[in-house]
Amino acid sequence: PGWSDTPAVVDAFGDSAKYLKPLRTPWQGAEGLSWLMSTPRKNLESGSFYLDRKPQTKHVSGPFMTEGSFTKNTPKQVDEMLENLKELAGI
């Protein structure tokens, strides 16, 4: 439903909340959640991020950020990260 201008957002993000704009009113946020819960399943795309009742482009998504439109890791970077994790875990 998008980010709503609530005390929790201000507490969590402080001055960085400006990067979440446009913020929705609490009513708009509640309306978005209500719509997601009540709309027929055929109107939804599984796994999508919705804003104003429309699926949005994912900037970061997928296992180890391998999908999306902004931040992506290459298969080589994912393999290197997993090897580093194994080494750190002693596996």
N, CA, C and O atoms as a Tinker XYZ file with bonds, in Angstrom:
   364  protein
     1  N      0.806000   -1.207000    0.000000    73     2
     2  CA     0.000000    0.000000    0.000000    64     1     3
     3  C      0.842000    1.260000    0.000000    63     2     4     5
     4  O      0.302000    2.351000   -0.186000    81     3
     5  N      2.136000    1.147000    0.202000    73     3     6
     6  CA     2.990000    2.328000    0.282000    64     5     7
     7  C      3.288000    2.666000    1.726000    63     6     8     9
     8  O      2.735000    2.065000    2.647000    81     7
     9  N      4.151000    3.614000    1.910000    73     7    10
    10  CA     4.509000    4.057000    3.256000    64     9    11
    11  C      3.507000    5.092000    3.721000    63    10    12    13
    12  O      3.116000    5.979000    2.962000    81    11
    13  N      3.093000    4.972000    4.978000    73    11    14
    14  CA     2.141000    5.917000    5.549000    64    13    15
    15  C      2.853000    6.830000    6.532000    63    14    16    17
    16  O      3.756000    6.408000    7.254000    81    15
    17  N      2.438000    8.069000    6.549000    73    15    18
    18  CA     3.033000    9.077000    7.425000    64    17    19
    19  C      2.513000    8.866000    8.841000    63    18    20    21
    20  O      1.521000    9.468000    9.252000    81    19
    21  N      3.195000    8.006000    9.573000    73    19    22
    22  CA     2.804000    7.679000   10.942000    64    21    23
    23  C      3.991000    7.903000   11.868000    63    22    24    25
    24  O      5.128000    7.980000   11.402000    81    23
    25  N      3.748000    8.008000   13.174000    73    23    26
    26  CA     4.859000    8.164000   14.112000    64    25    27
    27  C      5.874000    7.015000   14.005000    63    26    28    29
    28  O      7.066000    7.232000   14.222000    81    27
    29  N      5.424000    5.808000   13.677000    73    27    30
    30  CA     6.344000    4.671000   13.571000    64    29    31
    31  C      7.353000    4.882000   12.442000    63    30    32    33
    32  O      8.526000    4.540000   12.590000    81    31
    33  N      6.909000    5.434000   11.331000    73    31    34
    34  CA     7.827000    5.703000   10.212000    64    33    35
    35  C      8.822000    6.779000   10.612000    63    34    36    37
    36  O     10.017000    6.655000   10.343000    81    35
    37  N      8.331000    7.840000   11.255000    73    35    38
    38  CA     9.221000    8.912000   11.705000    64    37    39
    39  C     10.238000    8.377000   12.708000    63    38    40    41
    40  O     11.421000    8.705000   12.620000    81    39
    41  N      9.793000    7.555000   13.661000    73    39    42
    42  CA    10.704000    6.978000   14.656000    64    41    43
    43  C     11.737000    6.068000   14.001000    63    42    44    45
    44  O     12.911000    6.092000   14.371000    81    43
    45  N     11.309000    5.275000   13.043000    73    43    46
    46  CA    12.206000    4.298000   12.424000    64    45    47
    47  C     13.180000    4.941000   11.446000    63    46    48    49
    48  O     14.339000    4.533000   11.374000    81    47
    49  N     12.729000    5.938000   10.694000    73    47    50
    50  CA    13.552000    6.472000    9.616000    64    49    51
    51  C     14.080000    7.880000    9.868000    63    50    52    53
    52  O     15.031000    8.305000    9.214000    81    51
    53  N     13.484000    8.604000   10.798000    73    51    54
    54  CA    13.948000    9.962000   11.083000    64    53    55
    55  C     13.972000   10.810000    9.820000    63    54    56    57
    56  O     13.017000   10.805000    9.043000    81    55
    57  N     15.082000   11.547000    9.615000    73    55    58
    58  CA    15.204000   12.414000    8.446000    64    57    59
    59  C     15.209000   11.630000    7.134000    63    58    60    61
    60  O     14.874000   12.179000    6.085000    81    59
    61  N     15.583000   10.365000    7.186000    73    59    62
    62  CA    15.622000    9.553000    5.962000    64    61    63
    63  C     14.226000    9.213000    5.447000    63    62    64    65
    64  O     14.097000    8.702000    4.334000    81    63
    65  N     13.183000    9.482000    6.223000    73    63    66
    66  CA    11.818000    9.216000    5.773000    64    65    67
    67  C     11.495000    9.995000    4.503000    63    66    68    69
    68  O     10.604000    9.609000    3.747000    81    67
    69  N     12.217000   11.090000    4.265000    73    67    70
    70  CA    11.958000   11.874000    3.046000    64    69    71
    71  C     12.182000   11.051000    1.787000    63    70    72    73
    72  O     11.620000   11.361000    0.737000    81    71
    73  N     13.004000    9.996000    1.882000    73    71    74
    74  CA    13.258000    9.144000    0.719000    64    73    75
    75  C     12.112000    8.177000    0.448000    63    74    76    77
    76  O     12.092000    7.514000   -0.589000    81    75
    77  N     11.166000    8.093000    1.362000    73    75    78
    78  CA    10.013000    7.216000    1.189000    64    77    79
    79  C      8.851000    7.939000    0.521000    63    78    80    81
    80  O      7.817000    7.326000    0.257000    81    79
    81  N      8.999000    9.198000    0.250000    73    79    82
    82  CA     7.898000    9.986000   -0.313000    64    81    83
    83  C      7.566000    9.516000   -1.714000    63    82    84    85
    84  O      8.455000    9.083000   -2.446000    81    83
    85  N      6.303000    9.593000   -2.100000    73    83    86
    86  CA     5.237000   10.267000   -1.380000    64    85    87
    87  C      4.663000    9.372000   -0.285000    63    86    88    89
    88  O      4.296000    8.225000   -0.542000    81    87
    89  N      4.587000    9.892000    0.917000    73    87    90
    90  CA     3.965000    9.166000    2.017000    64    89    91
    91  C      2.452000    9.277000    1.906000    63    90    92    93
    92  O      1.919000   10.312000    1.508000    81    91
    93  N      1.778000    8.209000    2.260000    73    91    94
    94  CA     0.317000    8.207000    2.270000    64    93    95
    95  C     -0.160000    8.619000    3.659000    63    94    96    97
    96  O      0.575000    8.510000    4.640000    81    95
    97  N     -1.382000    9.086000    3.723000    73    95    98
    98  CA    -1.973000    9.362000    5.033000    64    97    99
    99  C     -2.241000    8.016000    5.703000    63    98   100   101
   100  O     -2.300000    6.994000    5.019000    81    99
   101  N     -2.403000    7.995000    7.030000    73    99   102
   102  CA    -2.762000    6.731000    7.674000    64   101   103
   103  C     -4.028000    6.120000    7.077000    63   102   104   105
   104  O     -4.111000    4.900000    6.934000    81   103
   105  N     -5.014000    6.947000    6.728000    73   103   106
   106  CA    -6.236000    6.422000    6.116000    64   105   107
   107  C     -5.921000    5.753000    4.782000    63   106   108   109
   108  O     -6.428000    4.666000    4.505000    81   107
   109  N     -5.092000    6.384000    3.955000    73   107   110
   110  CA    -4.742000    5.798000    2.662000    64   109   111
   111  C     -3.989000    4.480000    2.842000    63   110   112   113
   112  O     -4.195000    3.535000    2.080000    81   111
   113  N     -3.121000    4.420000    3.846000    73   111   114
   114  CA    -2.411000    3.173000    4.120000    64   113   115
   115  C     -3.368000    2.068000    4.531000    63   114   116   117
   116  O     -3.238000    0.931000    4.078000    81   115
   117  N     -4.337000    2.397000    5.394000    73   115   118
   118  CA    -5.322000    1.412000    5.830000    64   117   119
   119  C     -6.207000    0.990000    4.663000    63   118   120   121
   120  O     -6.571000   -0.180000    4.546000    81   119
   121  N     -6.550000    1.934000    3.810000    73   119   122
   122  CA    -7.379000    1.613000    2.645000    64   121   123
   123  C     -6.632000    0.656000    1.720000    63   122   124   125
   124  O     -7.224000   -0.283000    1.187000    81   123
   125  N     -5.328000    0.891000    1.527000    73   123   126
   126  CA    -4.535000    0.019000    0.668000    64   125   127
   127  C     -4.471000   -1.400000    1.200000    63   126   128   129
   128  O     -4.610000   -2.359000    0.442000    81   127
   129  N     -4.261000   -1.536000    2.501000    73   127   130
   130  CA    -4.250000   -2.871000    3.105000    64   129   131
   131  C     -5.609000   -3.543000    3.005000    63   130   132   133
   132  O     -5.703000   -4.738000    2.724000    81   131
   133  N     -6.663000   -2.765000    3.238000    73   131   134
   134  CA    -8.020000   -3.325000    3.146000    64   133   135
   135  C     -8.305000   -3.810000    1.734000    63   134   136   137
   136  O     -8.912000   -4.865000    1.547000    81   135
   137  N     -7.866000   -3.039000    0.736000    73   135   138
   138  CA    -8.073000   -3.448000   -0.652000    64   137   139
   139  C     -7.312000   -4.741000   -0.949000    63   138   140   141
   140  O     -7.857000   -5.651000   -1.574000    81   139
   141  N     -6.061000   -4.827000   -0.507000    73   139   142
   142  CA    -5.277000   -6.039000   -0.749000    64   141   143
   143  C     -5.929000   -7.268000   -0.123000    63   142   144   145
   144  O     -5.905000   -8.351000   -0.707000    81   143
   145  N     -6.511000   -7.101000    1.063000    73   143   146
   146  CA    -7.132000   -8.232000    1.746000    64   145   147
   147  C     -8.484000   -8.611000    1.148000    63   146   148   149
   148  O     -8.912000   -9.758000    1.276000    81   147
   149  N     -9.164000   -7.663000    0.495000    73   147   150
   150  CA   -10.529000   -7.946000    0.063000    64   149   151
   151  C    -10.690000   -8.111000   -1.445000    63   150   152   153
   152  O    -11.732000   -8.589000   -1.894000    81   151
   153  N     -9.710000   -7.739000   -2.225000    73   151   154
   154  CA    -9.871000   -7.869000   -3.677000    64   153   155
   155  C     -9.752000   -9.337000   -4.086000    63   154   156   157
   156  O     -9.001000  -10.088000   -3.464000    81   155
   157  N    -10.469000   -9.749000   -5.107000    73   155   158
   158  CA   -10.345000  -11.141000   -5.548000    64   157   159
   159  C     -8.907000  -11.468000   -5.967000    63   158   160   161
   160  O     -8.197000  -10.628000   -6.520000    81   159
   161  N     -8.507000  -12.687000   -5.692000    73   159   162
   162  CA    -7.142000  -13.133000   -5.974000    64   161   163
   163  C     -6.756000  -12.898000   -7.435000    63   162   164   165
   164  O     -5.595000  -12.621000   -7.737000    81   163
   165  N     -7.726000  -13.008000   -8.333000    73   163   166
   166  CA    -7.438000  -12.827000   -9.761000    64   165   167
   167  C     -6.940000  -11.416000  -10.077000    63   166   168   169
   168  O     -6.342000  -11.197000  -11.130000    81   167
   169  N     -7.180000  -10.454000   -9.173000    73   167   170
   170  CA    -6.730000   -9.078000   -9.372000    64   169   171
   171  C     -5.299000   -8.845000   -8.888000    63   170   172   173
   172  O     -4.754000   -7.756000   -9.069000    81   171
   173  N     -4.694000   -9.851000   -8.281000    73   171   174
   174  CA    -3.372000   -9.678000   -7.683000    64   173   175
   175  C     -2.312000  -10.501000   -8.401000    63   174   176   177
   176  O     -2.594000  -11.567000   -8.947000    81   175
   177  N     -1.091000   -9.984000   -8.388000    73   175   178
   178  CA     0.071000  -10.713000   -8.882000    64   177   179
   179  C      0.838000  -11.197000   -7.656000    63   178   180   181
   180  O      1.305000  -10.389000   -6.853000    81   179
   181  N      0.965000  -12.492000   -7.516000    73   179   182
   182  CA     1.643000  -13.059000   -6.365000    64   181   183
   183  C      3.073000  -12.533000   -6.262000    63   182   184   185
   184  O      3.807000  -12.505000   -7.249000    81   183
   185  N      3.455000  -12.121000   -5.065000    73   183   186
   186  CA     4.812000  -11.650000   -4.810000    64   185   187
   187  C      5.068000  -10.213000   -5.201000    63   186   188   189
   188  O      6.184000   -9.722000   -5.031000    81   187
   189  N      4.064000   -9.523000   -5.720000    73   187   190
   190  CA     4.261000   -8.137000   -6.156000    64   189   191
   191  C      4.201000   -7.170000   -4.979000    63   190   192   193
   192  O      3.589000   -7.457000   -3.950000    81   191
   193  N      4.839000   -6.038000   -5.149000    73   191   194
   194  CA     4.766000   -4.935000   -4.200000    64   193   195
   195  C      3.759000   -3.948000   -4.764000    63   194   196   197
   196  O      3.931000   -3.443000   -5.874000    81   195
   197  N      2.706000   -3.672000   -3.999000    73   195   198
   198  CA     1.632000   -2.811000   -4.474000    64   197   199
   199  C      1.731000   -1.415000   -3.885000    63   198   200   201
   200  O      2.052000   -1.234000   -2.710000    81   199
   201  N      1.449000   -0.438000   -4.726000    73   199   202
   202  CA     1.358000    0.957000   -4.316000    64   201   203
   203  C      0.172000    1.542000   -5.067000    63   202   204   205
   204  O      0.127000    1.499000   -6.296000    81   203
   205  N     -0.770000    2.079000   -4.340000    73   203   206
   206  CA    -1.977000    2.650000   -4.943000    64   205   207
   207  C     -2.679000    1.645000   -5.860000    63   206   208   209
   208  O     -3.087000    1.966000   -6.976000    81   207
   209  N     -2.804000    0.421000   -5.347000    73   207   210
   210  CA    -3.516000   -0.665000   -6.021000    64   209   211
   211  C     -2.861000   -1.145000   -7.315000    63   210   212   213
   212  O     -3.497000   -1.840000   -8.107000    81   211
   213  N     -1.617000   -0.787000   -7.534000    73   211   214
   214  CA    -0.915000   -1.224000   -8.744000    64   213   215
   215  C      0.415000   -1.856000   -8.363000    63   214   216   217
   216  O      1.107000   -1.361000   -7.473000    81   215
   217  N      0.783000   -2.962000   -9.041000    73   215   218
   218  CA     2.100000   -3.548000   -8.778000    64   217   219
   219  C      3.197000   -2.582000   -9.208000    63   218   220   221
   220  O      3.084000   -1.914000  -10.236000    81   219
   221  N      4.250000   -2.516000   -8.417000    73   219   222
   222  CA     5.362000   -1.609000   -8.698000    64   221   223
   223  C      6.603000   -2.390000   -9.116000    63   222   224   225
   224  O      6.757000   -3.565000   -8.782000    81   223
   225  N      7.471000   -1.727000   -9.841000    73   223   226
   226  CA     8.742000   -2.332000  -10.206000    64   225   227
   227  C      9.552000   -2.554000   -8.944000    63   226   228   229
   228  O      9.659000   -1.670000   -8.095000    81   227
   229  N     10.114000   -3.727000   -8.831000    73   227   230
   230  CA    10.944000   -4.024000   -7.675000    64   229   231
   231  C     12.365000   -3.552000   -7.959000    63   230   232   233
   232  O     12.963000   -3.915000   -8.972000    81   231
   233  N     12.887000   -2.752000   -7.067000    73   231   234
   234  CA    14.257000   -2.292000   -7.232000    64   233   235
   235  C     15.239000   -3.314000   -6.689000    63   234   236   237
   236  O     16.336000   -3.469000   -7.224000    81   235
   237  N     14.853000   -4.006000   -5.636000    73   235   238
   238  CA    15.690000   -5.036000   -5.038000    64   237   239
   239  C     14.797000   -6.233000   -4.777000    63   238   240   241
   240  O     13.822000   -6.125000   -4.034000    81   239
   241  N     15.109000   -7.360000   -5.368000    73   239   242
   242  CA    14.282000   -8.535000   -5.115000    64   241   243
   243  C     15.017000   -9.791000   -5.540000    63   242   244   245
   244  O     16.082000   -9.735000   -6.154000    81   243
   245  N     14.435000  -10.902000   -5.207000    73   243   246
   246  CA    14.996000  -12.189000   -5.575000    64   245   247
   247  C     16.025000  -12.657000   -4.568000    63   246   248   249
   248  O     16.496000  -11.880000   -3.737000    81   247
   249  N     16.372000  -13.937000   -4.646000    73   247   250
   250  CA    17.392000  -14.463000   -3.744000    64   249   251
   251  C     18.712000  -13.721000   -3.949000    63   250   252   253
   252  O     19.219000  -13.631000   -5.067000    81   251
   253  N     19.249000  -13.202000   -2.876000    73   251   254
   254  CA    20.511000  -12.450000   -2.917000    64   253   255
   255  C     20.460000  -11.315000   -3.933000    63   254   256   257
   256  O     21.457000  -11.021000   -4.592000    81   255
   257  N     19.307000  -10.684000   -4.058000    73   255   258
   258  CA    19.116000   -9.519000   -4.926000    64   257   259
   259  C     19.527000   -9.808000   -6.365000    63   258   260   261
   260  O     20.283000   -9.033000   -6.951000    81   259
   261  N     19.046000  -10.902000   -6.945000    73   259   262
   262  CA    19.391000  -11.270000   -8.312000    64   261   263
   263  C     18.367000  -10.796000   -9.330000    63   262   264   265
   264  O     18.584000  -10.933000  -10.534000    81   263
   265  N     17.250000  -10.237000   -8.864000    73   263   266
   266  CA    16.215000   -9.734000   -9.756000    64   265   267
   267  C     15.934000   -8.287000   -9.401000    63   266   268   269
   268  O     16.448000   -7.782000   -8.403000    81   267
   269  N     15.135000   -7.626000  -10.195000    73   267   270
   270  CA    14.776000   -6.244000   -9.903000    64   269   271
   271  C     15.333000   -5.314000  -10.952000    63   270   272   273
   272  O     15.983000   -5.754000  -11.901000    81   271
   273  N     15.081000   -4.027000  -10.786000    73   271   274
   274  CA    15.464000   -3.066000  -11.809000    64   273   275
   275  C     16.628000   -2.174000  -11.405000    63   274   276   277
   276  O     17.189000   -1.482000  -12.255000    81   275
   277  N     17.004000   -2.171000  -10.141000    73   275   278
   278  CA    18.031000   -1.219000   -9.704000    64   277   279
   279  C     19.254000   -1.928000   -9.161000    63   278   280   281
   280  O     20.346000   -1.789000   -9.711000    81   279
   281  N     19.089000   -2.675000   -8.109000    73   279   282
   282  CA    20.213000   -3.348000   -7.478000    64   281   283
   283  C     20.177000   -4.815000   -7.850000    63   282   284   285
   284  O     19.211000   -5.514000   -7.545000    81   283
   285  N     21.228000   -5.285000   -8.512000    73   283   286
   286  CA    21.302000   -6.689000   -8.890000    64   285   287
   287  C     22.688000   -7.224000   -8.582000    63   286   288   289
   288  O     23.691000   -6.531000   -8.752000    81   287
   289  N     22.728000   -8.448000   -8.134000    73   287   290
   290  CA    23.993000   -9.154000   -8.007000    64   289   291
   291  C     24.093000  -10.135000   -9.155000    63   290   292   293
   292  O     23.110000  -10.782000   -9.516000    81   291
   293  N     25.270000  -10.246000   -9.725000    73   291   294
   294  CA    25.483000  -11.205000  -10.806000    64   293   295
   295  C     25.585000  -12.602000  -10.204000    63   294   296   297
   296  O     25.826000  -12.739000   -9.005000    81   295
   297  N     25.406000  -13.636000  -11.015000    73   295   298
   298  CA    25.599000  -15.000000  -10.502000    64   297   299
   299  C     26.989000  -15.188000   -9.885000    63   298   300   301
   300  O     27.133000  -15.890000   -8.885000    81   299
   301  N     27.998000  -14.570000  -10.472000    73   299   302
   302  CA    29.359000  -14.668000   -9.918000    64   301   303
   303  C     29.425000  -14.047000   -8.519000    63   302   304   305
   304  O     30.043000  -14.615000   -7.618000    81   303
   305  N     28.789000  -12.881000   -8.334000    73   303   306
   306  CA    28.787000  -12.234000   -7.017000    64   305   307
   307  C     28.055000  -13.083000   -5.990000    63   306   308   309
   308  O     28.480000  -13.170000   -4.838000    81   307
   309  N     26.957000  -13.709000   -6.401000    73   307   310
   310  CA    26.210000  -14.583000   -5.490000    64   309   311
   311  C     27.078000  -15.765000   -5.090000    63   310   312   313
   312  O     27.140000  -16.112000   -3.910000    81   311
   313  N     27.750000  -16.389000   -6.056000    73   311   314
   314  CA    28.634000  -17.526000   -5.760000    64   313   315
   315  C     29.749000  -17.117000   -4.802000    63   314   316   317
   316  O     30.053000  -17.849000   -3.860000    81   315
   317  N     30.363000  -15.951000   -5.033000    73   315   318
   318  CA    31.428000  -15.459000   -4.153000    64   317   319
   319  C     30.904000  -15.212000   -2.746000    63   318   320   321
   320  O     31.574000  -15.534000   -1.765000    81   319
   321  N     29.697000  -14.635000   -2.645000    73   319   322
   322  CA    29.114000  -14.364000   -1.338000    64   321   323
   323  C     28.846000  -15.673000   -0.587000    63   322   324   325
   324  O     29.112000  -15.773000    0.611000    81   323
   325  N     28.322000  -16.667000   -1.295000    73   323   326
   326  CA    28.044000  -17.951000   -0.647000    64   325   327
   327  C     29.336000  -18.631000   -0.204000    63   326   328   329
   328  O     29.378000  -19.241000    0.865000    81   327
   329  N     30.378000  -18.535000   -1.004000    73   327   330
   330  CA    31.671000  -19.115000   -0.609000    64   329   331
   331  C     32.218000  -18.412000    0.633000    63   330   332   333
   332  O     32.742000  -19.060000    1.538000    81   331
   333  N     32.094000  -17.096000    0.671000    73   331   334
   334  CA    32.527000  -16.334000    1.852000    64   333   335
   335  C     31.744000  -16.749000    3.094000    63   334   336   337
   336  O     32.316000  -16.910000    4.172000    81   335
   337  N     30.429000  -16.921000    2.934000    73   335   338
   338  CA    29.613000  -17.361000    4.066000    64   337   339
   339  C     30.010000  -18.739000    4.553000    63   338   340   341
   340  O     30.086000  -18.983000    5.757000    81   339
   341  N     30.266000  -19.645000    3.608000    73   339   342
   342  CA    30.701000  -20.990000    3.988000    64   341   343
   343  C     32.021000  -20.941000    4.741000    63   342   344   345
   344  O     32.192000  -21.623000    5.751000    81   343
   345  N     32.951000  -20.134000    4.249000    73   343   346
   346  CA    34.253000  -20.001000    4.902000    64   345   347
   347  C     34.100000  -19.461000    6.325000    63   346   348   349
   348  O     34.699000  -19.976000    7.269000    81   347
   349  N     33.286000  -18.415000    6.457000    73   347   350
   350  CA    33.068000  -17.838000    7.785000    64   349   351
   351  C     32.387000  -18.801000    8.733000    63   350   352   353
   352  O     32.636000  -18.782000    9.938000    81   351
   353  N     31.515000  -19.655000    8.177000    73   351   354
   354  CA    30.804000  -20.629000    8.994000    64   353   355
   355  C     31.628000  -21.899000    9.254000    63   354   356   357
   356  O     31.223000  -22.769000   10.025000    81   355
   357  N     32.796000  -21.985000    8.593000    73   355   358
   358  CA    33.640000  -23.151000    8.771000    64   357   359
   359  C     33.097000  -24.396000    8.090000    63   358   360   361
   360  O     33.342000  -25.515000    8.539000    81   359
   361  N     32.378000  -24.202000    7.034000    73   359   362
   362  CA    31.787000  -25.331000    6.304000    64   361   363
   363  C     32.668000  -25.685000    5.112000    63   362   364
   364  O     32.352000  -26.610000    4.363000    81   363
